[in-house]
Every structure is written in structure tokens, then in C-alpha cells.
PDB file of C-alpha atoms in Angstrom:
ATOM      1  CA  UNK A   1      27.483   9.318   3.718  1.00  0.00           C
ATOM      2  CA  UNK A   2      29.614  12.014   5.315  1.00  0.00           C
ATOM      3  CA  UNK A   3      32.752  10.001   5.941  1.00  0.00           C
ATOM      4  CA  UNK A   4      34.556   6.952   4.610  1.00  0.00           C
ATOM      5  CA  UNK A   5      34.819   5.448   8.084  1.00  0.00           C
ATOM      6  CA  UNK A   6      31.046   5.587   8.535  1.00  0.00           C
ATOM      7  CA  UNK A   7      30.597   3.835   5.199  1.00  0.00           C
ATOM      8  CA  UNK A   8      33.008   1.091   6.213  1.00  0.00           C
ATOM      9  CA  UNK A   9      31.213   0.660   9.534  1.00  0.00           C
ATOM     10  CA  UNK A  10      27.884   0.393   7.717  1.00  0.00           C
ATOM     11  CA  UNK A  11      29.201  -2.255   5.319  1.00  0.00           C
ATOM     12  CA  UNK A  12      30.638  -4.235   8.229  1.00  0.00           C
ATOM     13  CA  UNK A  13      27.376  -4.083  10.196  1.00  0.00           C
ATOM     14  CA  UNK A  14      25.260  -5.267   7.271  1.00  0.00           C
ATOM     15  CA  UNK A  15      27.746  -7.932   6.161  1.00  0.00           C
ATOM     16  CA  UNK A  16      28.120  -9.332   9.673  1.00  0.00           C
ATOM     17  CA  UNK A  17      24.434 -10.064  10.102  1.00  0.00           C
ATOM     18  CA  UNK A  18      23.485 -10.852   6.500  1.00  0.00           C
ATOM     19  CA  UNK A  19      26.623 -12.366   5.008  1.00  0.00           C
ATOM     20  CA  UNK A  20      24.617 -15.450   4.073  1.00  0.00           C
ATOM     21  CA  UNK A  21      20.912 -15.087   3.466  1.00  0.00           C
ATOM     22  CA  UNK A  22      20.019 -18.760   3.294  1.00  0.00           C
ATOM     23  CA  UNK A  23      16.266 -19.239   3.226  1.00  0.00           C
ATOM     24  CA  UNK A  24      15.005 -21.941   5.541  1.00  0.00           C
ATOM     25  CA  UNK A  25      12.305 -22.332   8.157  1.00  0.00           C
ATOM     26  CA  UNK A  26      14.210 -23.835  11.080  1.00  0.00           C
ATOM     27  CA  UNK A  27      13.881 -20.672  13.163  1.00  0.00           C
ATOM     28  CA  UNK A  28      10.500 -19.753  11.734  1.00  0.00           C
ATOM     29  CA  UNK A  29       8.981 -22.975  13.097  1.00  0.00           C
ATOM     30  CA  UNK A  30       9.790 -21.812  16.619  1.00  0.00           C
ATOM     31  CA  UNK A  31       7.902 -18.513  16.349  1.00  0.00           C
ATOM     32  CA  UNK A  32       4.728 -18.116  18.361  1.00  0.00           C
ATOM     33  CA  UNK A  33       2.999 -16.346  15.473  1.00  0.00           C
ATOM     34  CA  UNK A  34       1.484 -18.698  12.910  1.00  0.00           C
ATOM     35  CA  UNK A  35      -0.991 -17.980  10.157  1.00  0.00           C
ATOM     36  CA  UNK A  36      -4.348 -19.639  10.880  1.00  0.00           C
ATOM     37  CA  UNK A  37      -6.857 -20.392   8.114  1.00  0.00           C
ATOM     38  CA  UNK A  38     -10.513 -20.568   9.115  1.00  0.00           C
ATOM     39  CA  UNK A  39     -12.966 -22.185   6.699  1.00  0.00           C
ATOM     40  CA  UNK A  40     -16.564 -21.129   6.171  1.00  0.00           C
ATOM     41  CA  UNK A  41     -18.854 -23.836   7.533  1.00  0.00           C
ATOM     42  CA  UNK A  42     -20.597 -25.667   4.709  1.00  0.00           C
ATOM     43  CA  UNK A  43     -18.523 -24.084   1.935  1.00  0.00           C
ATOM     44  CA  UNK A  44     -17.228 -26.357  -0.816  1.00  0.00           C
ATOM     45  CA  UNK A  45     -13.479 -26.903  -1.054  1.00  0.00           C
ATOM     46  CA  UNK A  46     -11.849 -25.671  -4.277  1.00  0.00           C
ATOM     47  CA  UNK A  47     -10.015 -28.247  -6.344  1.00  0.00           C
ATOM     48  CA  UNK A  48      -8.832 -26.409  -9.428  1.00  0.00           C
ATOM     49  CA  UNK A  49      -6.766 -27.780 -12.318  1.00  0.00           C
ATOM     50  CA  UNK A  50      -3.284 -26.413 -12.926  1.00  0.00           C
ATOM     51  CA  UNK A  51      -2.612 -23.768 -15.548  1.00  0.00           C
ATOM     52  CA  UNK A  52      -1.776 -24.927 -19.042  1.00  0.00           C
ATOM     53  CA  UNK A  53       1.777 -23.744 -19.625  1.00  0.00           C
ATOM     54  CA  UNK A  54       4.383 -23.859 -22.342  1.00  0.00           C
ATOM     55  CA  UNK A  55       7.277 -26.335 -21.888  1.00  0.00           C
ATOM     56  CA  UNK A  56       9.535 -23.453 -20.865  1.00  0.00           C
ATOM     57  CA  UNK A  57       7.047 -22.205 -18.254  1.00  0.00           C
ATOM     58  CA  UNK A  58       6.566 -25.732 -16.899  1.00  0.00           C
ATOM     59  CA  UNK A  59      10.328 -26.104 -16.517  1.00  0.00           C
ATOM     60  CA  UNK A  60      10.568 -22.820 -14.584  1.00  0.00           C
ATOM     61  CA  UNK A  61       7.675 -23.855 -12.325  1.00  0.00           C
ATOM     62  CA  UNK A  62       9.207 -27.284 -11.714  1.00  0.00           C
ATOM     63  CA  UNK A  63      12.557 -25.717 -10.780  1.00  0.00           C
ATOM     64  CA  UNK A  64      10.835 -23.322  -8.372  1.00  0.00           C
ATOM     65  CA  UNK A  65       8.871 -26.128  -6.707  1.00  0.00           C
ATOM     66  CA  UNK A  66      12.019 -28.253  -6.303  1.00  0.00           C
ATOM     67  CA  UNK A  67      13.835 -25.273  -4.823  1.00  0.00           C
ATOM     68  CA  UNK A  68      10.985 -24.669  -2.354  1.00  0.00           C
ATOM     69  CA  UNK A  69      10.972 -28.363  -1.394  1.00  0.00           C
ATOM     70  CA  UNK A  70      14.724 -28.322  -0.766  1.00  0.00           C
ATOM     71  CA  UNK A  71      14.408 -25.211   1.413  1.00  0.00           C
ATOM     72  CA  UNK A  72      11.628 -26.747   3.477  1.00  0.00           C
ATOM     73  CA  UNK A  73       9.069 -24.145   2.435  1.00  0.00           C
ATOM     74  CA  UNK A  74       6.682 -26.675   0.861  1.00  0.00           C
ATOM     75  CA  UNK A  75       6.041 -30.433   0.900  1.00  0.00           C
ATOM     76  CA  UNK A  76       4.150 -32.955  -1.201  1.00  0.00           C
ATOM     77  CA  UNK A  77       0.457 -33.072  -0.357  1.00  0.00           C
ATOM     78  CA  UNK A  78      -2.565 -35.392  -0.291  1.00  0.00           C
ATOM     79  CA  UNK A  79      -4.998 -32.535   0.343  1.00  0.00           C
ATOM     80  CA  UNK A  80      -8.518 -32.461  -1.160  1.00  0.00           C
ATOM     81  CA  UNK A  81      -7.865 -28.734  -1.447  1.00  0.00           C
ATOM     82  CA  UNK A  82      -6.086 -27.404  -4.561  1.00  0.00           C
ATOM     83  CA  UNK A  83      -5.681 -23.952  -6.083  1.00  0.00           C
ATOM     84  CA  UNK A  84      -3.602 -22.542  -8.901  1.00  0.00           C
ATOM     85  CA  UNK A  85       0.156 -22.309  -8.315  1.00  0.00           C
ATOM     86  CA  UNK A  86       1.209 -19.075  -6.620  1.00  0.00           C
ATOM     87  CA  UNK A  87       4.937 -19.161  -5.991  1.00  0.00           C
ATOM     88  CA  UNK A  88       5.886 -16.090  -3.979  1.00  0.00           C
ATOM     89  CA  UNK A  89       7.324 -17.348  -0.656  1.00  0.00           C
ATOM     90  CA  UNK A  90       6.975 -15.567   2.682  1.00  0.00           C
ATOM     91  CA  UNK A  91       8.585 -16.230   6.049  1.00  0.00           C
ATOM     92  CA  UNK A  92       5.611 -16.601   8.374  1.00  0.00           C
ATOM     93  CA  UNK A  93       4.749 -20.190   9.225  1.00  0.00           C
ATOM     94  CA  UNK A  94       1.323 -21.622   8.399  1.00  0.00           C
ATOM     95  CA  UNK A  95      -0.353 -23.040  11.509  1.00  0.00           C
ATOM     96  CA  UNK A  96      -0.111 -26.776  12.084  1.00  0.00           C
ATOM     97  CA  UNK A  97      -3.115 -28.637  10.647  1.00  0.00           C
ATOM     98  CA  UNK A  98      -3.731 -25.704   8.290  1.00  0.00           C
ATOM     99  CA  UNK A  99      -1.068 -26.595   5.717  1.00  0.00           C
ATOM    100  CA  UNK A 100      -3.459 -28.723   3.636  1.00  0.00           C
ATOM    101  CA  UNK A 101      -5.602 -25.623   3.058  1.00  0.00           C
ATOM    102  CA  UNK A 102      -2.742 -24.016   1.112  1.00  0.00           C
ATOM    103  CA  UNK A 103      -2.309 -26.866  -1.394  1.00  0.00           C
ATOM    104  CA  UNK A 104      -1.545 -25.923  -4.989  1.00  0.00           C
ATOM    105  CA  UNK A 105      -1.441 -28.062  -8.094  1.00  0.00           C
ATOM    106  CA  UNK A 106       1.159 -28.278 -10.846  1.00  0.00           C
ATOM    107  CA  UNK A 107       1.621 -30.626 -13.799  1.00  0.00           C
ATOM    108  CA  UNK A 108       3.944 -32.748 -11.659  1.00  0.00           C
ATOM    109  CA  UNK A 109       1.815 -33.092  -8.530  1.00  0.00           C
ATOM    110  CA  UNK A 110       0.127 -31.534  -5.513  1.00  0.00           C
ATOM    111  CA  UNK A 111       2.059 -29.535  -2.912  1.00  0.00           C
ATOM    112  CA  UNK A 112       1.239 -27.546   0.216  1.00  0.00           C
ATOM    113  CA  UNK A 113       2.938 -24.612   1.889  1.00  0.00           C
ATOM    114  CA  UNK A 114       4.712 -24.776   5.234  1.00  0.00           C
ATOM    115  CA  UNK A 115       5.106 -20.986   5.259  1.00  0.00           C
ATOM    116  CA  UNK A 116       2.536 -18.325   4.471  1.00  0.00           C
ATOM    117  CA  UNK A 117       2.397 -17.709   0.706  1.00  0.00           C
ATOM    118  CA  UNK A 118       1.478 -14.514  -1.070  1.00  0.00           C
ATOM    119  CA  UNK A 119      -2.229 -14.063  -1.747  1.00  0.00           C
ATOM    120  CA  UNK A 120      -3.846 -15.604   1.334  1.00  0.00           C
ATOM    121  CA  UNK A 121      -6.667 -13.662   2.948  1.00  0.00           C
ATOM    122  CA  UNK A 122      -5.422 -11.870   6.079  1.00  0.00           C
ATOM    123  CA  UNK A 123      -1.790 -12.687   5.224  1.00  0.00           C
ATOM    124  CA  UNK A 124      -0.787  -8.985   5.467  1.00  0.00           C
ATOM    125  CA  UNK A 125      -2.320  -8.810   8.940  1.00  0.00           C
ATOM    126  CA  UNK A 126      -0.399 -11.878  10.121  1.00  0.00           C
ATOM    127  CA  UNK A 127       2.880 -10.614   8.696  1.00  0.00           C
ATOM    128  CA  UNK A 128       2.322  -7.179  10.236  1.00  0.00           C
ATOM    129  CA  UNK A 129       1.779  -8.840  13.618  1.00  0.00           C
ATOM    130  CA  UNK A 130       5.040 -10.752  13.200  1.00  0.00           C
ATOM    131  CA  UNK A 131       7.019  -7.616  12.330  1.00  0.00           C
ATOM    132  CA  UNK A 132       5.569  -5.715  15.271  1.00  0.00           C
ATOM    133  CA  UNK A 133       6.491  -8.549  17.621  1.00  0.00           C
ATOM    134  CA  UNK A 134      10.067  -8.846  16.340  1.00  0.00           C
ATOM    135  CA  UNK A 135      10.701  -5.082  16.466  1.00  0.00           C
ATOM    136  CA  UNK A 136       8.563  -4.290  19.514  1.00  0.00           C
ATOM    137  CA  UNK A 137      11.547  -3.241  21.718  1.00  0.00           C
ATOM    138  CA  UNK A 138      12.454  -0.513  19.200  1.00  0.00           C
ATOM    139  CA  UNK A 139       9.059   0.782  18.034  1.00  0.00           C
ATOM    140  CA  UNK A 140       8.357   4.355  19.204  1.00  0.00           C
ATOM    141  CA  UNK A 141      12.009   4.678  20.270  1.00  0.00           C
ATOM    142  CA  UNK A 142      13.751   4.701  16.892  1.00  0.00           C
ATOM    143  CA  UNK A 143      11.743   2.434  14.583  1.00  0.00           C
ATOM    144  CA  UNK A 144       8.566   2.738  12.527  1.00  0.00           C
ATOM    145  CA  UNK A 145       7.378  -0.436  10.807  1.00  0.00           C
ATOM    146  CA  UNK A 146       4.597  -0.754   8.242  1.00  0.00           C
ATOM    147  CA  UNK A 147       4.183  -4.283   6.870  1.00  0.00           C
ATOM    148  CA  UNK A 148       7.645  -5.092   5.460  1.00  0.00           C
ATOM    149  CA  UNK A 149       8.945  -1.517   5.410  1.00  0.00           C
ATOM    150  CA  UNK A 150      11.175  -0.541   8.333  1.00  0.00           C
ATOM    151  CA  UNK A 151      12.113   3.077   9.030  1.00  0.00           C
ATOM    152  CA  UNK A 152      14.968   3.720  11.480  1.00  0.00           C
ATOM    153  CA  UNK A 153      15.456   7.291  12.695  1.00  0.00           C
ATOM    154  CA  UNK A 154      18.342   8.657  14.768  1.00  0.00           C
ATOM    155  CA  UNK A 155      19.894  11.936  15.898  1.00  0.00           C
ATOM    156  CA  UNK A 156      23.395  11.218  14.579  1.00  0.00           C
ATOM    157  CA  UNK A 157      25.288   8.863  12.288  1.00  0.00           C
ATOM    158  CA  UNK A 158      26.931   7.163  15.251  1.00  0.00           C
ATOM    159  CA  UNK A 159      23.582   6.580  16.938  1.00  0.00           C
ATOM    160  CA  UNK A 160      22.082   5.466  13.626  1.00  0.00           C
ATOM    161  CA  UNK A 161      24.680   2.726  13.184  1.00  0.00           C
ATOM    162  CA  UNK A 162      23.914   1.525  16.709  1.00  0.00           C
ATOM    163  CA  UNK A 163      20.168   1.457  15.973  1.00  0.00           C
ATOM    164  CA  UNK A 164      20.748  -0.263  12.642  1.00  0.00           C
ATOM    165  CA  UNK A 165      22.857  -2.948  14.305  1.00  0.00           C
ATOM    166  CA  UNK A 166      20.131  -3.665  16.879  1.00  0.00           C
ATOM    167  CA  UNK A 167      17.442  -3.983  14.206  1.00  0.00           C
ATOM    168  CA  UNK A 168      19.590  -6.225  11.998  1.00  0.00           C
ATOM    169  CA  UNK A 169      20.362  -8.498  14.947  1.00  0.00           C
ATOM    170  CA  UNK A 170      16.636  -8.842  15.699  1.00  0.00           C
ATOM    171  CA  UNK A 171      15.850  -9.641  12.054  1.00  0.00           C
ATOM    172  CA  UNK A 172      18.729 -12.092  11.767  1.00  0.00           C
ATOM    173  CA  UNK A 173      17.722 -13.939  14.938  1.00  0.00           C
ATOM    174  CA  UNK A 174      14.219 -14.411  13.513  1.00  0.00           C
ATOM    175  CA  UNK A 175      15.467 -15.429  10.047  1.00  0.00           C
ATOM    176  CA  UNK A 176      13.952 -12.371   8.404  1.00  0.00           C
ATOM    177  CA  UNK A 177      16.018 -11.098   5.494  1.00  0.00           C
ATOM    178  CA  UNK A 178      16.377  -7.696   3.870  1.00  0.00           C
ATOM    179  CA  UNK A 179      16.682  -6.868   0.190  1.00  0.00           C
ATOM    180  CA  UNK A 180      19.729  -4.601   0.014  1.00  0.00           C
ATOM    181  CA  UNK A 181      18.667  -3.265  -3.387  1.00  0.00           C
ATOM    182  CA  UNK A 182      15.594  -1.723  -1.767  1.00  0.00           C
ATOM    183  CA  UNK A 183      17.399  -0.240   1.245  1.00  0.00           C
ATOM    184  CA  UNK A 184      18.617   3.294   1.912  1.00  0.00           C
ATOM    185  CA  UNK A 185      21.190   3.796   4.659  1.00  0.00           C
ATOM    186  CA  UNK A 186      22.438   6.924   6.442  1.00  0.00           C
ATOM    187  CA  UNK A 187      20.256   9.318   4.469  1.00  0.00           C
ATOM    188  CA  UNK A 188      18.700  12.619   5.535  1.00  0.00           C
ATOM    189  CA  UNK A 189      15.857  12.395   3.006  1.00  0.00           C
ATOM    190  CA  UNK A 190      13.583   9.415   2.405  1.00  0.00           C
ATOM    191  CA  UNK A 191      10.412   8.549   0.485  1.00  0.00           C
ATOM    192  CA  UNK A 192       8.193   6.468   2.759  1.00  0.00           C
ATOM    193  CA  UNK A 193       4.688   5.411   1.700  1.00  0.00           C
ATOM    194  CA  UNK A 194       3.904   8.543  -0.288  1.00  0.00           C
ATOM    195  CA  UNK A 195       5.605  10.997   2.062  1.00  0.00           C
ATOM    196  CA  UNK A 196       9.024  12.637   1.865  1.00  0.00           C
ATOM    197  CA  UNK A 197      10.645  12.625   5.305  1.00  0.00           C
ATOM    198  CA  UNK A 198      13.512  15.015   6.051  1.00  0.00           C
ATOM    199  CA  UNK A 199      15.125  16.694   9.046  1.00  0.00           C
ATOM    200  CA  UNK A 200      12.813  19.669   8.508  1.00  0.00           C
ATOM    201  CA  UNK A 201       9.593  17.657   8.597  1.00  0.00           C
ATOM    202  CA  UNK A 202       7.236  15.622   6.425  1.00  0.00           C
ATOM    203  CA  UNK A 203       5.714  16.614   3.098  1.00  0.00           C
ATOM    204  CA  UNK A 204       3.707  14.896   0.392  1.00  0.00           C
ATOM    205  CA  UNK A 205       5.590  13.200  -2.424  1.00  0.00           C
ATOM    206  CA  UNK A 206       5.899  15.492  -5.440  1.00  0.00           C
ATOM    207  CA  UNK A 207       4.260  12.888  -7.722  1.00  0.00           C
ATOM    208  CA  UNK A 208       1.060  13.082  -5.675  1.00  0.00           C
ATOM    209  CA  UNK A 209       1.208  16.879  -5.599  1.00  0.00           C
ATOM    210  CA  UNK A 210       1.577  16.930  -9.383  1.00  0.00           C
ATOM    211  CA  UNK A 211      -1.375  14.544  -9.778  1.00  0.00           C
ATOM    212  CA  UNK A 212      -3.560  16.864  -7.685  1.00  0.00           C
ATOM    213  CA  UNK A 213      -2.387  19.971  -9.523  1.00  0.00           C
ATOM    214  CA  UNK A 214      -3.066  18.472 -12.968  1.00  0.00           C
ATOM    215  CA  UNK A 215      -6.347  16.745 -12.041  1.00  0.00           C
ATOM    216  CA  UNK A 216      -8.961  17.591 -14.710  1.00  0.00           C
ATOM    217  CA  UNK A 217     -12.479  18.803 -13.977  1.00  0.00           C
ATOM    218  CA  UNK A 218     -14.511  15.793 -12.747  1.00  0.00           C
ATOM    219  CA  UNK A 219     -17.119  14.491 -15.185  1.00  0.00           C
ATOM    220  CA  UNK A 220     -18.876  12.086 -12.830  1.00  0.00           C
ATOM    221  CA  UNK A 221     -19.239  10.924  -9.249  1.00  0.00           C
ATOM    222  CA  UNK A 222     -16.504   8.285  -9.643  1.00  0.00           C
ATOM    223  CA  UNK A 223     -13.999  10.954 -10.709  1.00  0.00           C
ATOM    224  CA  UNK A 224     -15.054  13.172  -7.792  1.00  0.00           C
ATOM    225  CA  UNK A 225     -14.472  10.257  -5.413  1.00  0.00           C
ATOM    226  CA  UNK A 226     -11.049   9.610  -6.903  1.00  0.00           C
ATOM    227  CA  UNK A 227      -9.999  13.244  -6.468  1.00  0.00           C
ATOM    228  CA  UNK A 228     -11.480  13.367  -2.970  1.00  0.00           C
ATOM    229  CA  UNK A 229      -9.583  10.211  -1.996  1.00  0.00           C
ATOM    230  CA  UNK A 230      -6.263  11.595  -3.229  1.00  0.00           C
ATOM    231  CA  UNK A 231      -6.895  14.921  -1.490  1.00  0.00           C
ATOM    232  CA  UNK A 232      -7.830  13.151   1.755  1.00  0.00           C
ATOM    233  CA  UNK A 233      -4.437  11.427   1.690  1.00  0.00           C
ATOM    234  CA  UNK A 234      -2.945  14.917   2.193  1.00  0.00           C
ATOM    235  CA  UNK A 235      -5.487  16.254   4.689  1.00  0.00           C
ATOM    236  CA  UNK A 236      -3.066  16.401   7.619  1.00  0.00           C
ATOM    237  CA  UNK A 237      -1.172  19.153   5.794  1.00  0.00           C
ATOM    238  CA  UNK A 238      -4.212  21.409   5.309  1.00  0.00           C
ATOM    239  CA  UNK A 239      -5.879  23.355   8.089  1.00  0.00           C
ATOM    240  CA  UNK A 240      -9.696  23.337   7.841  1.00  0.00           C
ATOM    241  CA  UNK A 241      -9.524  20.601   5.220  1.00  0.00           C
ATOM    242  CA  UNK A 242     -13.120  19.438   5.772  1.00  0.00           C
ATOM    243  CA  UNK A 243     -14.416  22.986   5.289  1.00  0.00           C
ATOM    244  CA  UNK A 244     -12.434  23.490   2.085  1.00  0.00           C
ATOM    245  CA  UNK A 245     -13.628  20.161   0.675  1.00  0.00           C
ATOM    246  CA  UNK A 246     -17.230  20.471   1.913  1.00  0.00           C
ATOM    247  CA  UNK A 247     -18.797  21.256  -1.475  1.00  0.00           C
ATOM    248  CA  UNK A 248     -16.838  18.485  -3.181  1.00  0.00           C
ATOM    249  CA  UNK A 249     -17.935  16.056  -0.467  1.00  0.00           C
ATOM    250  CA  UNK A 250     -21.525  17.205  -0.976  1.00  0.00           C
ATOM    251  CA  UNK A 251     -21.299  16.397  -4.707  1.00  0.00           C
ATOM    252  CA  UNK A 252     -20.665  12.744  -3.827  1.00  0.00           C
ATOM    253  CA  UNK A 253     -23.744  12.512  -1.618  1.00  0.00           C
ATOM    254  CA  UNK A 254     -26.332  13.668  -4.108  1.00  0.00           C
ATOM    255  CA  UNK A 255     -28.236  11.169  -6.205  1.00  0.00           C
ATOM    256  CA  UNK A 256     -27.618  13.128  -9.410  1.00  0.00           C
ATOM    257  CA  UNK A 257     -24.168  14.432 -10.268  1.00  0.00           C
ATOM    258  CA  UNK A 258     -23.944  18.216 -10.486  1.00  0.00           C
ATOM    259  CA  UNK A 259     -20.683  20.115 -10.673  1.00  0.00           C
ATOM    260  CA  UNK A 260     -21.436  23.799 -10.380  1.00  0.00           C
ATOM    261  CA  UNK A 261     -19.403  26.970 -10.065  1.00  0.00           C
ATOM    262  CA  UNK A 262     -19.112  26.689  -6.272  1.00  0.00           C
ATOM    263  CA  UNK A 263     -17.768  23.145  -6.492  1.00  0.00           C
ATOM    264  CA  UNK A 264     -15.309  24.275  -9.160  1.00  0.00           C
ATOM    265  CA  UNK A 265     -14.073  27.079  -6.899  1.00  0.00           C
ATOM    266  CA  UNK A 266     -13.772  24.651  -3.994  1.00  0.00           C
ATOM    267  CA  UNK A 267     -11.715  22.298  -6.158  1.00  0.00           C
ATOM    268  CA  UNK A 268      -9.457  25.171  -7.244  1.00  0.00           C
ATOM    269  CA  UNK A 269      -8.973  26.303  -3.625  1.00  0.00           C
ATOM    270  CA  UNK A 270      -8.160  22.783  -2.485  1.00  0.00           C
ATOM    271  CA  UNK A 271      -5.568  22.441  -5.251  1.00  0.00           C
ATOM    272  CA  UNK A 272      -3.883  25.686  -4.178  1.00  0.00           C
ATOM    273  CA  UNK A 273      -3.769  24.550  -0.550  1.00  0.00           C
ATOM    274  CA  UNK A 274      -2.633  21.016  -1.333  1.00  0.00           C
ATOM    275  CA  UNK A 275       0.093  22.175  -3.722  1.00  0.00           C
ATOM    276  CA  UNK A 276       1.480  24.967  -1.547  1.00  0.00           C
ATOM    277  CA  UNK A 277       4.377  22.839  -0.335  1.00  0.00           C
ATOM    278  CA  UNK A 278       3.196  22.676   3.260  1.00  0.00           C
ATOM    279  CA  UNK A 279       5.332  20.668   5.661  1.00  0.00           C
ATOM    280  CA  UNK A 280       4.301  19.136   8.977  1.00  0.00           C
ATOM    281  CA  UNK A 281       6.774  19.379  11.809  1.00  0.00           C
ATOM    282  CA  UNK A 282       7.245  17.014  14.702  1.00  0.00           C
ATOM    283  CA  UNK A 283       5.444  18.236  17.798  1.00  0.00           C
ATOM    284  CA  UNK A 284       7.572  19.371  20.741  1.00  0.00           C
ATOM    285  CA  UNK A 285       5.399  18.766  23.793  1.00  0.00           C
ATOM    286  CA  UNK A 286       7.795  20.769  25.967  1.00  0.00           C
ATOM    287  CA  UNK A 287       6.674  23.928  24.146  1.00  0.00           C
ATOM    288  CA  UNK A 288       3.359  25.609  24.945  1.00  0.00           C
ATOM    289  CA  UNK A 289       0.693  24.520  22.481  1.00  0.00           C
ATOM    290  CA  UNK A 290      -2.173  26.526  20.973  1.00  0.00           C
ATOM    291  CA  UNK A 291      -5.456  24.793  20.246  1.00  0.00           C
ATOM    292  CA  UNK A 292      -7.796  26.088  17.566  1.00  0.00           C
ATOM    293  CA  UNK A 293     -11.487  25.581  18.199  1.00  0.00           C
ATOM    294  CA  UNK A 294     -14.467  26.059  15.966  1.00  0.00           C
ATOM    295  CA  UNK A 295     -16.878  28.788  16.931  1.00  0.00           C
ATOM    296  CA  UNK A 296     -20.180  27.485  18.360  1.00  0.00           C
TER     297      UNK A 296
END
């Protein structure tokens, strides 16, 4: 933060919209995005017993269930469907008539979710759709959203506070809450999904660079695939990446693993390129561009 006044403005903006983060589903029930659960025709319904727990663990589970009941996130159930307790609440509503498919069993009874719990198949996709709908007016203008991570970018602190206020209002109106302990505000450097984003551009997180640099010589196809996967994560930073990695890619295609001198040299070259601290810059489409083409 470059000034005390900006800090005060930031605190006021956040406090105004998230002074009370009460968790309830009154607004969530009015959303047009609901998580649907499709069953496989002819498949048997699971009805699993609850975990055996110590008295202390049972008490914690009972308190959590009562808290979820009071908040309107779950309700008592008569479902023939029952799985092991999984108590990590989300804020996307389960579709009507699908609640019974989320039933879970505890020592004290059977309950079903009214909101989408952690662990459901396709739950990330549903939540991603919700986030994109809520923040749609801002995406590509000053917001990037990936699942539950929101990146707000601006040209100045004043503009950033304005953008932040608009995003917080949208989240507050949809009863979506932020975890302040995981937030960074008014910063010029940010780690976002494995990339370090600054004013100068984007580069790979140093932890990933170090992992590539210290990667030992592969002893099998699985290790080659692991290295290739990590290197591919950084491919946008390396010109002619496919050519540099060609021999390593070839080692994964053969039936019998062979790691020769050429593959070793290719691995060494790729490490040098990947660890050279290359940074990608944002493209200015008002400037004449040069396109590189492969020779025929």
C-alpha cells in the first residue's frame, strides 16, 4: 500500500460489504444455477454405514451437523441413498428433487444437502459456471476468475478500489463470501495458479523452476512423463518448445524405455531454456506483429 488513505479506503470497502458473513441459503435458492445429479440407469444405490468414530469425533460431527441444520444447508432425510459424512459446505444449491441423492449418514441419523457439498462429481464445473455468471460483467475487462480464485487487475490504485468495490458488491448480492486470510489487496506482484504476475509480465513460480532444474535423470517412462508434464506447464515461455522436447516425447512413445545420450542432451537443453527466467509480456495489438513460421 502506497498511502494510508488508500489503506483506509480499502478497509472501508471490504468492511461495508462483508461486515457480517452469515452463511445461509436464502439468496442462493433464487439463483438460476443449480447442481443436477444424473444417475446411471440400472446402477445400484449406495447405502453405506457411518464411520466408527471416537466419542470426541462424534461430538464434533454432531455439532457440525446441528450447525448446518440451523443454517439451512442440510435437512433430515428419508433417502434410500446414503454415503459417508463429508462436511465441507459450498454455496451452490442442489437442484430440487436431487437433494436425496446427497444423503449422508451419521450415528445420529440420515441427512441430505440443500447446497452442493465438496466431493460431488462435476461439482467444480457447476461452481465454475456460477462464478462466471456472477462476475460476467467484469470478465475480460478487469477480472479473471478460475474456480474460486478471483484476480482483479487495474491501472491505478484508485481504479483498483473501484473495481474491487464492484466485485465485492456482486459477491455480496449473491451471498458468496471471501476468506480475508487468503486475499491480497493492492499488490503489484501476485502468485496465481503457479505463475507470478507482475507489472512487467508473467513468469513461472520459482518453486516450479527449481523442481525442473533439480529434476534427476529419469529411470523409467513414468518419470519421463512426470518431467514432460511439468515442462509442458511452462511451454508458453519457450519458443520451439515441441522441437526442444521432441526426443523426450519420443521416449514416452516407445514400447521399451531407452534414455540415450541424445535424450539426455535434450533434457539438459530444456532445463536451460525453462530456467532462464523468461517472462511473457501482454500483447499490444496496436503494435505491428511479427509471425514466425516453420520452413516447409
